[in-house]
Short mmCIF file of C-alpha atoms in Angstrom, two decimals:
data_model
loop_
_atom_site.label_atom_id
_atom_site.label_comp_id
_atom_site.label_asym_id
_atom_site.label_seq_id
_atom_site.Cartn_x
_atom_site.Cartn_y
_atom_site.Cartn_z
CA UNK P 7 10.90 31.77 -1.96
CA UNK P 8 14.01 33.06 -0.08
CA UNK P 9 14.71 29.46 1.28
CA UNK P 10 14.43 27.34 -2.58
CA UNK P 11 16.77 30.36 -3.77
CA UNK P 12 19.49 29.39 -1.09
CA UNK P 13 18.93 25.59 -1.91
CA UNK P 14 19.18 26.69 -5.43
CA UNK P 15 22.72 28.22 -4.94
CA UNK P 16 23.80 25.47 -2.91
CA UNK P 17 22.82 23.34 -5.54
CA UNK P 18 24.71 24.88 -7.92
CA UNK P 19 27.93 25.48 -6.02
CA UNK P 20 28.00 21.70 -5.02
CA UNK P 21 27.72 20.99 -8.19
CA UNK P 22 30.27 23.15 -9.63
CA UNK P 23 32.41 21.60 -6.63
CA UNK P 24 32.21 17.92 -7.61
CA UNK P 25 32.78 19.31 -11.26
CA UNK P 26 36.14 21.10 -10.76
CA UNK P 27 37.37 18.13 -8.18
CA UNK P 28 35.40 14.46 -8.47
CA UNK P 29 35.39 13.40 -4.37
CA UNK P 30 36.88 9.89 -4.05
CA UNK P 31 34.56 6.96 -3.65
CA UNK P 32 35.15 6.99 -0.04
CA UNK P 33 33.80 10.38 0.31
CA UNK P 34 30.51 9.75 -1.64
CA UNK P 35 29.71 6.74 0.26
CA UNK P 36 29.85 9.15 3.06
CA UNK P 37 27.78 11.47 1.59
CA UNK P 38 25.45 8.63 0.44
CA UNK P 39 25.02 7.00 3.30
CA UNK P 40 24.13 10.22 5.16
CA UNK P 41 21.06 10.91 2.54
CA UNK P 42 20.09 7.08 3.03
CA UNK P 43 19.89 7.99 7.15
CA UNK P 44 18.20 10.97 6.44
CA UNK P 45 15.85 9.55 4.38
CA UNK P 46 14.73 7.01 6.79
CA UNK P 47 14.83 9.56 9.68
CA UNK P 48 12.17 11.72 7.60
CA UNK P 49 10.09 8.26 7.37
CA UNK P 50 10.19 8.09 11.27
CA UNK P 51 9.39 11.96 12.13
CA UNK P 52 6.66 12.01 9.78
CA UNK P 53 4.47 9.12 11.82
CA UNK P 54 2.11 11.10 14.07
CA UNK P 55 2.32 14.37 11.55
CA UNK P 56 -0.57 16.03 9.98
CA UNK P 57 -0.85 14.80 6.21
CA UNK P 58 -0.65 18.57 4.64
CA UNK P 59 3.10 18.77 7.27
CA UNK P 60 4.16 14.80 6.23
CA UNK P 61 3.47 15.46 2.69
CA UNK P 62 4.99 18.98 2.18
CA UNK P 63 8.41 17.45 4.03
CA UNK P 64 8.34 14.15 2.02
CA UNK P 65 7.96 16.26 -1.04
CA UNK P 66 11.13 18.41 0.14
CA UNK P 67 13.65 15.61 0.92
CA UNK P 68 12.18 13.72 -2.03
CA UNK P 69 13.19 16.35 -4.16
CA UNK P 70 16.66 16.71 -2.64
CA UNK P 71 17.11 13.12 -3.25
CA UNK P 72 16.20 13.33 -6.94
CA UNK P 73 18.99 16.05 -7.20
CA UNK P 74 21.41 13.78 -5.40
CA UNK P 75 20.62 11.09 -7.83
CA UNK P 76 20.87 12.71 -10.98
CA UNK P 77 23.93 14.95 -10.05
CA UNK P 78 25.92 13.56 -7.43
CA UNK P 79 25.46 10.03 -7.06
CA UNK P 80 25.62 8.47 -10.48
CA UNK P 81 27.96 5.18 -9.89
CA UNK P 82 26.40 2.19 -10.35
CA UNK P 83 26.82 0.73 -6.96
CA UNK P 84 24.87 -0.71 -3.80
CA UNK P 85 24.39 2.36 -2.22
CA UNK P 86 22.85 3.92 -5.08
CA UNK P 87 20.53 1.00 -5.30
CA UNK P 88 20.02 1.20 -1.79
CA UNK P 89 19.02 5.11 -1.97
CA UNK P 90 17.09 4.29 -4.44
CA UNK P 91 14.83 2.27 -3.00
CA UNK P 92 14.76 4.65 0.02
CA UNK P 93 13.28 7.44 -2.45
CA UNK P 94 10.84 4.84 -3.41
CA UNK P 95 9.63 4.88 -0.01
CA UNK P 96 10.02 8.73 0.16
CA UNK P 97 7.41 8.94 -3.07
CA UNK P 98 5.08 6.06 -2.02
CA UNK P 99 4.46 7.75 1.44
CA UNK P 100 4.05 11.24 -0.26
CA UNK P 101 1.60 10.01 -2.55
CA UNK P 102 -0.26 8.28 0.77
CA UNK P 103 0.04 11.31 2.68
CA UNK P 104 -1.47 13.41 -0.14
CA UNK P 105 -4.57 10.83 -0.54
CA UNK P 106 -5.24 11.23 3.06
CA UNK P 107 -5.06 14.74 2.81
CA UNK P 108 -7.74 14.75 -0.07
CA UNK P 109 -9.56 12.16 1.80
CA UNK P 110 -10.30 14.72 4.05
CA UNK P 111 -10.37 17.44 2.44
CA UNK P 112 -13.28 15.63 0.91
CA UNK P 113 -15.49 13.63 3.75
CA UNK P 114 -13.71 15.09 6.69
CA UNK P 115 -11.16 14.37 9.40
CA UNK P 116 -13.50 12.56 11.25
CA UNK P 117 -15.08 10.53 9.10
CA UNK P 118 -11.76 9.54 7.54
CA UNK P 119 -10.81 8.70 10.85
CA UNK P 120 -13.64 6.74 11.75
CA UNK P 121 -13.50 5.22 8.26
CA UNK P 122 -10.10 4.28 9.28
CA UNK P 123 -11.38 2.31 12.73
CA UNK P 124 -14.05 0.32 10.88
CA UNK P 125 -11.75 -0.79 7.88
CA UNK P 126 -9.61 -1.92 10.83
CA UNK P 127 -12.30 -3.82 12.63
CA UNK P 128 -13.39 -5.45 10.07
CA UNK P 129 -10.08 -7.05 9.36
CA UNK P 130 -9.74 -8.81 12.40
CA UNK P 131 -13.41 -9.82 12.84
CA UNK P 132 -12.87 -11.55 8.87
CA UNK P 133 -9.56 -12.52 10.51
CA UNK P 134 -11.32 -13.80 13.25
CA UNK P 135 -13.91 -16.36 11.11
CA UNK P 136 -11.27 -17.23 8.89
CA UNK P 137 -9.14 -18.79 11.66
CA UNK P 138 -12.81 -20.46 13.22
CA UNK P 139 -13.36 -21.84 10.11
CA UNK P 140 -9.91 -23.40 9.54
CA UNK P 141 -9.70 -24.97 13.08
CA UNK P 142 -13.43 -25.38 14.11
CA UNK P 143 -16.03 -27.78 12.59
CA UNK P 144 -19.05 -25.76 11.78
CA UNK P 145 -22.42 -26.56 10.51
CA UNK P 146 -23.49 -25.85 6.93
CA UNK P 147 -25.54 -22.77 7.94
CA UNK P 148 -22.78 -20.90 10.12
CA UNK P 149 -20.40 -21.34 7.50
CA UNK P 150 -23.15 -19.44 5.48
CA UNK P 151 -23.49 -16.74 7.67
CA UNK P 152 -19.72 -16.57 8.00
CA UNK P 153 -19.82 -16.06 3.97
CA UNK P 154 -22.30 -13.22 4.72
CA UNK P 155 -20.36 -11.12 6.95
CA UNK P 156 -17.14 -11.85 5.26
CA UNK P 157 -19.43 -10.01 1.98
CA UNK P 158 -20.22 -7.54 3.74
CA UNK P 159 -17.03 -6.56 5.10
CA UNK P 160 -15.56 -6.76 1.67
CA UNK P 161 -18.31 -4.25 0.65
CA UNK P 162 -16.65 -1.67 2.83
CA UNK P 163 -12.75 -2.49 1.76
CA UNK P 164 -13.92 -2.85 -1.59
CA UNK P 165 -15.65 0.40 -1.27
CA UNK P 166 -12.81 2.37 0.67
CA UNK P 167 -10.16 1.01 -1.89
CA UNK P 168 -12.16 2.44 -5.07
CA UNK P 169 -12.66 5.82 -2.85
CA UNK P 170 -9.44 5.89 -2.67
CA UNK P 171 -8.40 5.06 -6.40
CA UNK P 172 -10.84 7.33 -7.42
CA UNK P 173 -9.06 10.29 -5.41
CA UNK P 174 -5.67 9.03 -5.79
CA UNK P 175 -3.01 10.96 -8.18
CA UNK P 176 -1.00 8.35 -10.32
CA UNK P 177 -3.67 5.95 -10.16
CA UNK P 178 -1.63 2.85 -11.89
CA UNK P 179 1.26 3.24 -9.76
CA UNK P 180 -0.97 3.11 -6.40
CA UNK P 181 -2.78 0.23 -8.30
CA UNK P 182 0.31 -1.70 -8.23
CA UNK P 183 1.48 -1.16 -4.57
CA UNK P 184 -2.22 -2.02 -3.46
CA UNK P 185 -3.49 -4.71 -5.16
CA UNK P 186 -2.08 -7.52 -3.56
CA UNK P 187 -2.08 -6.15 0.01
CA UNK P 188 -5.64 -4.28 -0.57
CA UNK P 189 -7.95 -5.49 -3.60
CA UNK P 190 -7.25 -9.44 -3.79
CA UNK P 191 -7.96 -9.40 -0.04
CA UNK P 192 -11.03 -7.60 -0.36
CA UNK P 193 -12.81 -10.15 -2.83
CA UNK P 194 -15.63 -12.06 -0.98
CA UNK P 195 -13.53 -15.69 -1.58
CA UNK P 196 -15.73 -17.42 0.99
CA UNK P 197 -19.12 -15.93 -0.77
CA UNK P 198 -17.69 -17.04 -4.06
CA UNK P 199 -16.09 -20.23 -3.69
CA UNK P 200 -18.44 -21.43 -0.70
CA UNK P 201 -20.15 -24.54 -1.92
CA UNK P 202 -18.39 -25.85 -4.71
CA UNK P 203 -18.78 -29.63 -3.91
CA UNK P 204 -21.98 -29.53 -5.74
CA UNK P 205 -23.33 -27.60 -8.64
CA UNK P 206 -26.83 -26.69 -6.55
CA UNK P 207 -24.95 -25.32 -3.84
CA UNK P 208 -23.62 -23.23 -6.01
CA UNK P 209 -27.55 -21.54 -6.51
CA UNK P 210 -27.70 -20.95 -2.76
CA UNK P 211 -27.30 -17.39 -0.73
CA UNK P 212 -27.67 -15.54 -3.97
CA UNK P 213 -24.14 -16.22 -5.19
CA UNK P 214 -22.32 -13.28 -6.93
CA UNK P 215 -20.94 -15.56 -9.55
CA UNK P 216 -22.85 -18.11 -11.43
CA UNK P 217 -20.07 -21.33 -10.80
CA UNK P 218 -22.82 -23.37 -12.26
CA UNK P 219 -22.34 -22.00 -15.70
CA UNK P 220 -18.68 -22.34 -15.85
CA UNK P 221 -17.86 -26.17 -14.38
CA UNK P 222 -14.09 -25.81 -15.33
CA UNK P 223 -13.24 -22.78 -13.54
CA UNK P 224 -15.16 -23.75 -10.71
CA UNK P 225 -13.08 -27.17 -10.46
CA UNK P 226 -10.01 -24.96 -11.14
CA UNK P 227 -11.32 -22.50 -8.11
CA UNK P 228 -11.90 -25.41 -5.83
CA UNK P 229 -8.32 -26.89 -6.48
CA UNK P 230 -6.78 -23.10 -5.71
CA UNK P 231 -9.13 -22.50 -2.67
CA UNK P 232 -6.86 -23.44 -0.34
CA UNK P 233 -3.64 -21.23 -1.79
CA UNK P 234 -6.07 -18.09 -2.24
CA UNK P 235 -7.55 -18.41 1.57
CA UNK P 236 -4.00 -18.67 2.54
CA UNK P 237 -2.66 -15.38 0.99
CA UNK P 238 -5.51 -13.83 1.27
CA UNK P 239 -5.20 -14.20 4.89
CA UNK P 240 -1.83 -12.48 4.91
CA UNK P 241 -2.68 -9.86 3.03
CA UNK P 242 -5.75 -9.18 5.17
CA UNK P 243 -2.67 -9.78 8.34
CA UNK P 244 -0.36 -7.18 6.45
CA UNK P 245 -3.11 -4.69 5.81
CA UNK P 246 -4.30 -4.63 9.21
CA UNK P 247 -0.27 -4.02 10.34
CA UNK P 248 0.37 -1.42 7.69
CA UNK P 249 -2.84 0.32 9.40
CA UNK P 250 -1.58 0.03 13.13
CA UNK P 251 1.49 1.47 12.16
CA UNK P 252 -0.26 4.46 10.10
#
């Protein structure tokens, strides 16, 4: 394309440029520091874009970056780290932006959309019952039916997050970024931990793990509970942000 040939060129003459005459460090931080802004300016415009738009100008400025990088800006300083990390945010977004975009592609805009809403209700009705059952005394048999919902709202995050693993390019990298804020979250810990003062309660509600069988990792469970409710809660808190700002 016309426009990649004239980047091309550019390219090339910058390069040639810097080769003949090495700019002072004063002038690359300039330079720097105006890719950092621009990368965080493409984070901002991209908010309330159309995946297929977000992800085809993440991809360019992600791209430009990588150039930068590897050609440009090779000192081993703080604003190289700090670009750095900026392109990690270019190429995390990007691969977000084209997951949506297969997302929907796939099911549809509006289910995806919907899908969306639900995942998001959920979180602050499990967010809800958490906080009940931290500061309110309830009977045996709400906490139950607490356990119950909490399941089956972990059925639907459990369900959206393997959708989306399944559909996902660079699987193990997504893995990564996700499974703290996304997959520890979504484990039913009040279904599976519910009960442990006792090895019979541990029979009730049709448990999904068999505690019984295993008495030292349920002791070691019931000694962790509180640490795992705890960040679990956060990440359910930081999940539900990163949504509201998507």
């Amino acid at each position: 394309a016309p426009v990649d040939e004239l980047i091309a060129e550019l390219q090339s003459a910058l390069q040639s440029r810097v080769a003949e005459s090495t700019p002072n460090d004063k002038v690359l931080d300039e330079w720097t520091r105006s890719i950092i802004d621009q990368c965080e300016s493409t984070l901002t415009a991209i908010d309330d874009q159309e995946p297929s738009k977000a992800a085809a100008q993440l991809a360019f400025v992600t791209e430009l970056t990588d150039w930068y990088l590897k050609n440009i800006e090779t000192r081993r300083q703080s604003l190289r780290k700090t670009l750095k990390r900026r392109q990690r945010r270019l190429k995390a977004e990007l691969q977000e932006r084209r997951l949506q975009e297969r997302i929907e592609s796939r099911l549809g805009r509006r289910f995806t959309a919907g899908l969306e809403r639900v995942v998001l209700l959920l979180i602050c009705v499990v967010l809800v019952l958490m906080v009940l059952e931290w500061t309110v005394t309830l009977s045996a048999e709400t906490l139950f039916w607490f356990s119950v919902i909490d399941a089956a709202a972990c059925v639907v995050f459990l369900t959206e997050f393997f959708l989306k693993l399944w559909l996902v390019e660079k699987r193990l990298s997504w893995f990564g970024r996700h499974v703290l804020i996304d997959f520890v979250p979504s484990i039913p810990i009040g279904l599976l931990t519910a009960g442990l003062a006792s090895e019979a309660d541990l029979l009730r509600a049709g448990r999904a793990i068999r505690f019984a069988r295993l008495p030292r990792f349920a002791r070691y469970i019931r000694v962790l509970r509180p640490a795992v409710r705890i960040a679990r809660a956060l990440g359910l808190a930081a999940r539900g942000l990163d949504r509201l700002v998507r």
